[in-house]
Structure formats: structure tokens, C-alpha cells
Amino acid sequence: MSGERRDVVIVGGGHNALVAATYLARAGLDVVVLERLDHVGGAAVSERPFDGFDARLSRFSYLVSLMPDELIADLGLRLELRSRPTASYTPYEGGGLLIETDEGEATRSSFRDLTGSDAEHEAWSAFYDDVARLARVVAPTLLHPLPHIADVRDHLDMTTWNDLVDEPIGAAIERRFSHDVVRGVVGTDALIGTFASLHDRSGVQNRCFLYHLVGNGTGEWRVPVGGMGAVTAELERVAREAGAQIRTGHTVDRIEVSADAMTVSGDGFELSAGHVLSGVAPYVLAGMLGGRRPARPSGAQLKVNLLVSRLPALKSGDDPAVAFAGTFHVNEAMSQLEEVHEAATRGSAPYASGELYCHTLTDRSILGPDLAETEAQTLTYFGLHTPYENLVDEGSGDEAYQQFLAALNEHLAEPIEPLILGVEHKTPAQVEAALAMPGGHIFHGDLAWPWLEEGERPHSPAERWGVATSHPRVMICGSGARRGGAVSGIAGHNAAHALLETLG
Ligand SMILES: Cc1cc2nc3c(=O)[nH]c(=O)nc-3n(C[C@H](O)[C@H](O)[C@H](O)COP(=O)(O)OP(=O)(O)OC[C@H]3O[C@@H](n4cnc5c(N)ncnc54)[C@H](O)[C@@H]3O)c2cc1C
């Protein structure tokens, strides 16, 4: 054991921890990051999972929206986030609903083909104008202390507030759209990383929806050139350059609290620190502190990574290079989302429901030169409503994968199987095992509104920034912080700023 003492020990080396470490080290603090794996980045990493193929896939998280451009500039990250020409494509019997990132005539006529008129596209435009208004109010607050709910609400009309915040979002979707497929395309953003009905009274799906639509005030999901590993590599570079120490292979078991210092220990190491930042889930942190644990989070997604020899042809006859360039919805009409959710609550799965996208249509740099010259493409699938508890038995992940293949094949002019060069899939339990995300919950726990609720009065910098724990010397710098969910760096930035404010 060493008697080493640091200003700040950061537990867990996810991307958020690296952001926090950079800010604190730049402020002159002596910072060490302890990561259990042999590499940093947590769920923001790239791997070569397929033997014999030089394809470096974003293994878990894959698109970036919530990382503020301001943060990227402030940290000096050499990062390219590239727009996808297609926002989404939803195949249906006899066609496909195409929504371009910059909506034009192709989008309008696609709505017309599906619904028979322009009314649904007009409803779409009006709805997303309202969403954009909320996004433009929320986005500039994310790197500052939490705004009060009234500071956000007062900028919006009551209809927008009611539809997006007060009422379960399923009600607004049903009121404002009439077509099941369109309703589903809107609704999926409320369900990525959240197991809920669109009508859930808790509003957890509304919070998820908000996080998916506020990034940089536009809600656009962009492709990190080089894959997610490139994001982490840049964060690691700036953290090291700032002087932060990073120690991999260090699993923290225990954090002991005394009046003026903390002791952080694991197998073969012990460090004391003035402050601890936690980049691990609040549930994991509570175990380290020996306190009462919050409810155990439970994730509900199936992640599949594929390398295919070429894109499959679509039954609709549409160009697969257009359809797969954006979010390709599979069985995500609203009625299907609700049916699959309802079945999953009873432990069953009638069919797969989720979304796919092809990284290599936007960025081929993740393929080695030989593979890049072929027609090979990567496909990544994020399956919804596959709760942890339903997929713990051996073979249940394989079954869910087979269901995904069957669901995808429904929309293809040829089966996908002969095109597959490499495949890996992960249930929530497998995500948990790989990343120590409890329950495989991709956000470390359910998301919270990014503002102070009525009657909430923060008393400390940590509470003002939404990074507080029950102990004043421990702050959350990971996804479990208020405003922490997703690959954003926001939690890391905010915890660092709360700590610097605390230290005066
Ligand atoms: C399958 C999947 C797909 C996703 N897709 C997207 C997406 O496309 N876009 C997006 O924005 N977000 C996505 N997310 C969510 C996003 O990846 C997370 O919200 C984000 O990575 C959280 O970052 P973090 O730094 O807070 O924590 P993490 O990435 O969870 O990192 C925490 C780190 O702590 C380490 N750790 C845990 N326990 C200990 C311990 N005892 N001692 C030391 N170290 C420990 C872990 O090994 C890990 O490296 C996805 C997540 C998953 C799982």
C-alpha cells in the first residue's frame, strides 16, 4: 500500500472522467484517474471485434449529439463530427418513409406517399419547431449551474410545455400525428435507453426524448469520424497534456470518508485525496461508500454490431445507401413500440423493435485500406424493450439476435445472413459485465430533467451544478449526474466546475 495523497481522485475512466480530469489539472490540481479496465473511455470506445477483418467499430455508443461544440472548442479536441445526409428511414409494406437531415422535397413526397397528403408533414414540421424552441432554451444552460424550471418554462408557450414536459409524450404524439408509422418515428427518441410506455405517467420517456433532441440546440446526431474511440483518444490526449495521471487496471472497491480527506482503495493500492469525483454509476458509488444503495438500474437494449460484405437490397426498391445512412427504424410504429413494451413487461418478446445505422456510409476511415476498397459496410443495431431481466438466461441473447435478423429480413429483398462477415451482440447483462454499468443501463440510471424543480433549493456548488452526493467531498462526474446521460462530457465539465467553485 502507498501513502500517496492527491488533490483529487477520479473513480472510473469513462469519457466524462477524462473531461473532469482535464479541467481540474488545467486549474493546477493534482489529479489521478483510476480505471478498472486496461483502457479508458467506458462506453465510448472502438474495438476490432472481428478476427481477420480490420474494422474498428464503435462497440457501444456510436453517435454524438449532446457534446456541446463549446466544450469541444474549450478542450481543444481535434474531432470531426460529420452530418449524415439521411436523418431516418422507416420501411413499411410497399415503401419507406425517408426523412432527410436537411428536409426537402424528397422528405415531403415521402410523407405524401405514406399518408396520402401533406398534413402529416406539416404536423411534423410544427411539432419539431416546438421541440427546437425548447432545445434552444435548454442547450445553452447545460454547461452552467442548473437553471430553475421557471427560467426554462417562461420562454415557452404552454402548449409546448404541456406536450413535451407535463404530459406523457404519448398523448401529444397521438394528438398531433395521425399515422402510426410517423407517431413511432417521433416516439423512438423517447425510448432509446429507457424502458417505458410512451404513456408512462412518470415522464421518464419525456426526459429521454428531451435529451435526444436538445444537443447543441439542434438535436442532430452526428458521426464521430474515426469512431467513438477517436473521441476518447482526444479526451485522453488533452487530459494527459494537462497533467492528469491515468492509471488503468485499478478497480476501486472502497471509498472511506473522514472529516478532511477521503481514502480510495482497491486490490493492492490506496490513495488519499481531498476530494473524490465519481465517474461510475451512483449505484456503484453507493456500494463503494458503504451506504444505502439506490434502486438498481435496469437497462433494456440489445446492441448488435455487424460487418457485412455489402448493403442488402430493400424490398421497397429504395437505395440502401440512402436508407441505411441515417437511423433505419425496424418495427417502430407506435403501436409496435407499445405492443413490444407491454409484452416485455410480461417477460415475452413477440418480435424485435429497434434501429440500425451504417457508420461506414458516412466515414470509411474505421476500415483498414484493403477492406475500405471493398463494398463492406458496418451496421449497428440498438434494440428497444429488451430488459435485463428478460435476457439473463444462457442463449437469450442469441434468440433476441435471431429475432432482430427476422425483423430486418422482413424489409429486405434478400436475406441479410449470407452478407454477414462478422457479428457480435450484447444484452444489458453483457454490457454490465463489460463496463460495470449496473443493470447494463446505458445512462447509469434514469435521466432527470435538466433544471431545478419547483421548491428545489441548492445549497452548495455541487447541488447548483447537479453533481452532488450525500457526501460534500464526493461529486458525480459521470452519466449519473443531472444532465449526465450520453456521450457529452457535460457531467465531467460540471463536476470539475463545481469542485473548483467549492475550492474557491
Ligand atoms: C450499447 C450502448 C449504446 C450507446 N449509444 C450511445 C450513443 O450512440 N450516443 C450517446 O451519446 N450515448 C450512447 N450511450 C450512452 C453513453 O455511452 C453513456 O451515457 C456514456 O458512455 C457515459 O459515460 P461516462 O464517462 O459517464 O461513464 P462510462 O462510459 O460508463 O465509464 C465509466 C467507467 O468507469 C469504470 N469503472 C466502473 N467501475 C469501476 C471501479 N470499481 N473502479 C474503477 N473503474 C470503474 C468503467 O470500466 C468505465 O470505464 C450508449 C451506451 C451503451 C451501453
mmCIF file of C-alpha atoms and ligand atoms in Angstrom, residues 11-17 34-37 39 41-44 60-65 221 228 250-253 279-280 284 288 301 303 382 431 435-437 442-444 477-479 484-487, ligand 1:
data_model
loop_
_atom_site.group_PDB
_atom_site.id
_atom_site.type_symbol
_atom_site.label_atom_id
_atom_site.label_comp_id
_atom_site.label_asym_id
_atom_site.label_seq_id
_atom_site.Cartn_x
_atom_site.Cartn_y
_atom_site.Cartn_z
ATOM 1 C CA VAL A 11 -13.013 6.849 -9.845
ATOM 2 C CA GLY A 12 -13.653 5.311 -13.264
ATOM 3 C CA GLY A 13 -12.033 6.433 -16.515
ATOM 4 C CA GLY A 14 -15.032 6.979 -18.773
ATOM 5 C CA HIS A 15 -15.099 9.888 -21.215
ATOM 6 C CA ASN A 16 -16.710 12.142 -18.583
ATOM 7 C CA ALA A 17 -13.927 11.425 -16.089
ATOM 8 C CA LEU A 34 -8.408 5.157 -11.625
ATOM 9 C CA GLU A 35 -9.908 2.851 -14.258
ATOM 10 C CA ARG A 36 -10.592 -0.858 -13.792
ATOM 11 C CA LEU A 37 -10.115 -1.848 -17.432
ATOM 12 C CA HIS A 39 -8.075 1.299 -21.314
ATOM 13 C CA GLY A 41 -13.353 5.544 -22.376
ATOM 14 C CA GLY A 42 -16.016 3.320 -20.779
ATOM 15 C CA ALA A 43 -18.856 3.011 -23.309
ATOM 16 C CA ALA A 44 -17.168 5.464 -25.692
ATOM 17 C CA PHE A 60 -21.177 0.522 -27.564
ATOM 18 C CA SER A 61 -22.098 4.186 -28.110
ATOM 19 C CA TYR A 62 -21.899 5.300 -31.713
ATOM 20 C CA LEU A 63 -23.378 8.764 -32.439
ATOM 21 C CA VAL A 64 -22.736 12.120 -30.804
ATOM 22 C CA SER A 65 -25.290 14.843 -30.252
ATOM 23 C CA TRP A 221 -26.886 13.116 -34.086
ATOM 24 C CA MET A 228 -16.176 6.683 -30.716
ATOM 25 C CA HIS A 250 -7.162 -0.145 -10.953
ATOM 26 C CA THR A 251 -10.529 -1.383 -9.692
ATOM 27 C CA VAL A 252 -11.755 0.745 -6.808
ATOM 28 C CA ASP A 253 -13.542 -1.288 -4.119
ATOM 29 C CA GLY A 279 -17.374 8.582 -12.888
ATOM 30 C CA VAL A 280 -19.138 5.326 -12.023
ATOM 31 C CA VAL A 284 -21.867 1.519 -7.810
ATOM 32 C CA MET A 288 -18.043 1.811 -2.518
ATOM 33 C CA GLN A 301 -31.371 -2.591 -25.045
ATOM 34 C CA LYS A 303 -26.715 -3.963 -29.090
ATOM 35 C CA PHE A 382 -29.879 -0.715 -30.997
ATOM 36 C CA VAL A 431 -22.962 -4.574 -21.182
ATOM 37 C CA LEU A 435 -18.466 -1.875 -18.471
ATOM 38 C CA ALA A 436 -19.671 -2.241 -14.851
ATOM 39 C CA MET A 437 -22.752 -0.234 -15.790
ATOM 40 C CA ILE A 442 -26.723 2.982 -20.681
ATOM 41 C CA PHE A 443 -27.194 6.217 -18.704
ATOM 42 C CA HIS A 444 -26.188 4.734 -15.280
ATOM 43 C CA CYS A 477 -18.714 13.420 -12.800
ATOM 44 C CA GLY A 478 -20.367 10.646 -14.824
ATOM 45 C CA SER A 479 -23.559 9.795 -16.624
ATOM 46 C CA GLY A 484 -25.040 13.481 -17.416
ATOM 47 C CA GLY A 485 -26.593 10.977 -19.821
ATOM 48 C CA ALA A 486 -24.941 10.141 -23.153
ATOM 49 C CA VAL A 487 -21.547 10.923 -24.645
HETATM 50 C C1 LIG B 1 -24.786 -0.019 -26.046
HETATM 51 C C2 LIG B 1 -24.732 1.449 -25.757
HETATM 52 C C3 LIG B 1 -25.012 2.352 -26.769
HETATM 53 C C4 LIG B 1 -24.995 3.715 -26.509
HETATM 54 N N1 LIG B 1 -25.169 4.582 -27.548
HETATM 55 C C5 LIG B 1 -24.954 5.902 -27.338
HETATM 56 C C6 LIG B 1 -24.835 6.787 -28.436
HETATM 57 O O1 LIG B 1 -24.857 6.399 -29.599
HETATM 58 N N2 LIG B 1 -24.637 8.097 -28.162
HETATM 59 C C7 LIG B 1 -24.540 8.578 -26.883
HETATM 60 O O2 LIG B 1 -24.383 9.793 -26.709
HETATM 61 N N3 LIG B 1 -24.602 7.743 -25.824
HETATM 62 C C8 LIG B 1 -24.776 6.422 -26.024
HETATM 63 N N4 LIG B 1 -24.739 5.553 -24.969
HETATM 64 C C9 LIG B 1 -24.619 6.097 -23.610
HETATM 65 C C10 LIG B 1 -23.221 6.571 -23.310
HETATM 66 O O3 LIG B 1 -22.290 5.674 -23.825
HETATM 67 C C11 LIG B 1 -23.006 6.728 -21.807
HETATM 68 O O4 LIG B 1 -24.006 7.555 -21.262
HETATM 69 C C12 LIG B 1 -21.625 7.321 -21.564
HETATM 70 O O5 LIG B 1 -20.623 6.496 -22.121
HETATM 71 C C13 LIG B 1 -21.358 7.510 -20.098
HETATM 72 O O6 LIG B 1 -20.021 7.961 -19.949
HETATM 73 P P1 LIG B 1 -19.348 8.026 -18.529
HETATM 74 O O7 LIG B 1 -17.973 8.519 -18.712
HETATM 75 O O8 LIG B 1 -20.220 8.826 -17.628
HETATM 76 O O9 LIG B 1 -19.394 6.557 -17.977
HETATM 77 P P2 LIG B 1 -18.915 5.156 -18.581
HETATM 78 O O10 LIG B 1 -18.747 5.236 -20.042
HETATM 79 O O11 LIG B 1 -19.859 4.139 -18.029
HETATM 80 O O12 LIG B 1 -17.495 4.949 -17.916
HETATM 81 C C14 LIG B 1 -17.358 4.575 -16.570
HETATM 82 C C15 LIG B 1 -16.006 3.935 -16.386
HETATM 83 O O13 LIG B 1 -15.862 3.555 -15.018
HETATM 84 C C16 LIG B 1 -15.178 2.323 -14.970
HETATM 85 N N5 LIG B 1 -15.447 1.677 -13.674
HETATM 86 C C17 LIG B 1 -16.603 1.102 -13.257
HETATM 87 N N6 LIG B 1 -16.462 0.603 -12.024
HETATM 88 C C18 LIG B 1 -15.179 0.863 -11.638
HETATM 89 C C19 LIG B 1 -14.435 0.595 -10.469
HETATM 90 N N7 LIG B 1 -14.963 -0.081 -9.436
HETATM 91 N N8 LIG B 1 -13.148 1.022 -10.393
HETATM 92 C C20 LIG B 1 -12.587 1.693 -11.436
HETATM 93 N N9 LIG B 1 -13.244 1.952 -12.588
HETATM 94 C C21 LIG B 1 -14.538 1.557 -12.684
HETATM 95 C C22 LIG B 1 -15.729 1.564 -16.153
HETATM 96 O O14 LIG B 1 -14.883 0.492 -16.551
HETATM 97 C C23 LIG B 1 -15.811 2.677 -17.206
HETATM 98 O O15 LIG B 1 -14.628 2.777 -17.958
HETATM 99 C C24 LIG B 1 -24.715 4.180 -25.202
HETATM 100 C C25 LIG B 1 -24.384 3.276 -24.198
HETATM 101 C C26 LIG B 1 -24.386 1.922 -24.467
HETATM 102 C C27 LIG B 1 -24.019 0.965 -23.373
#
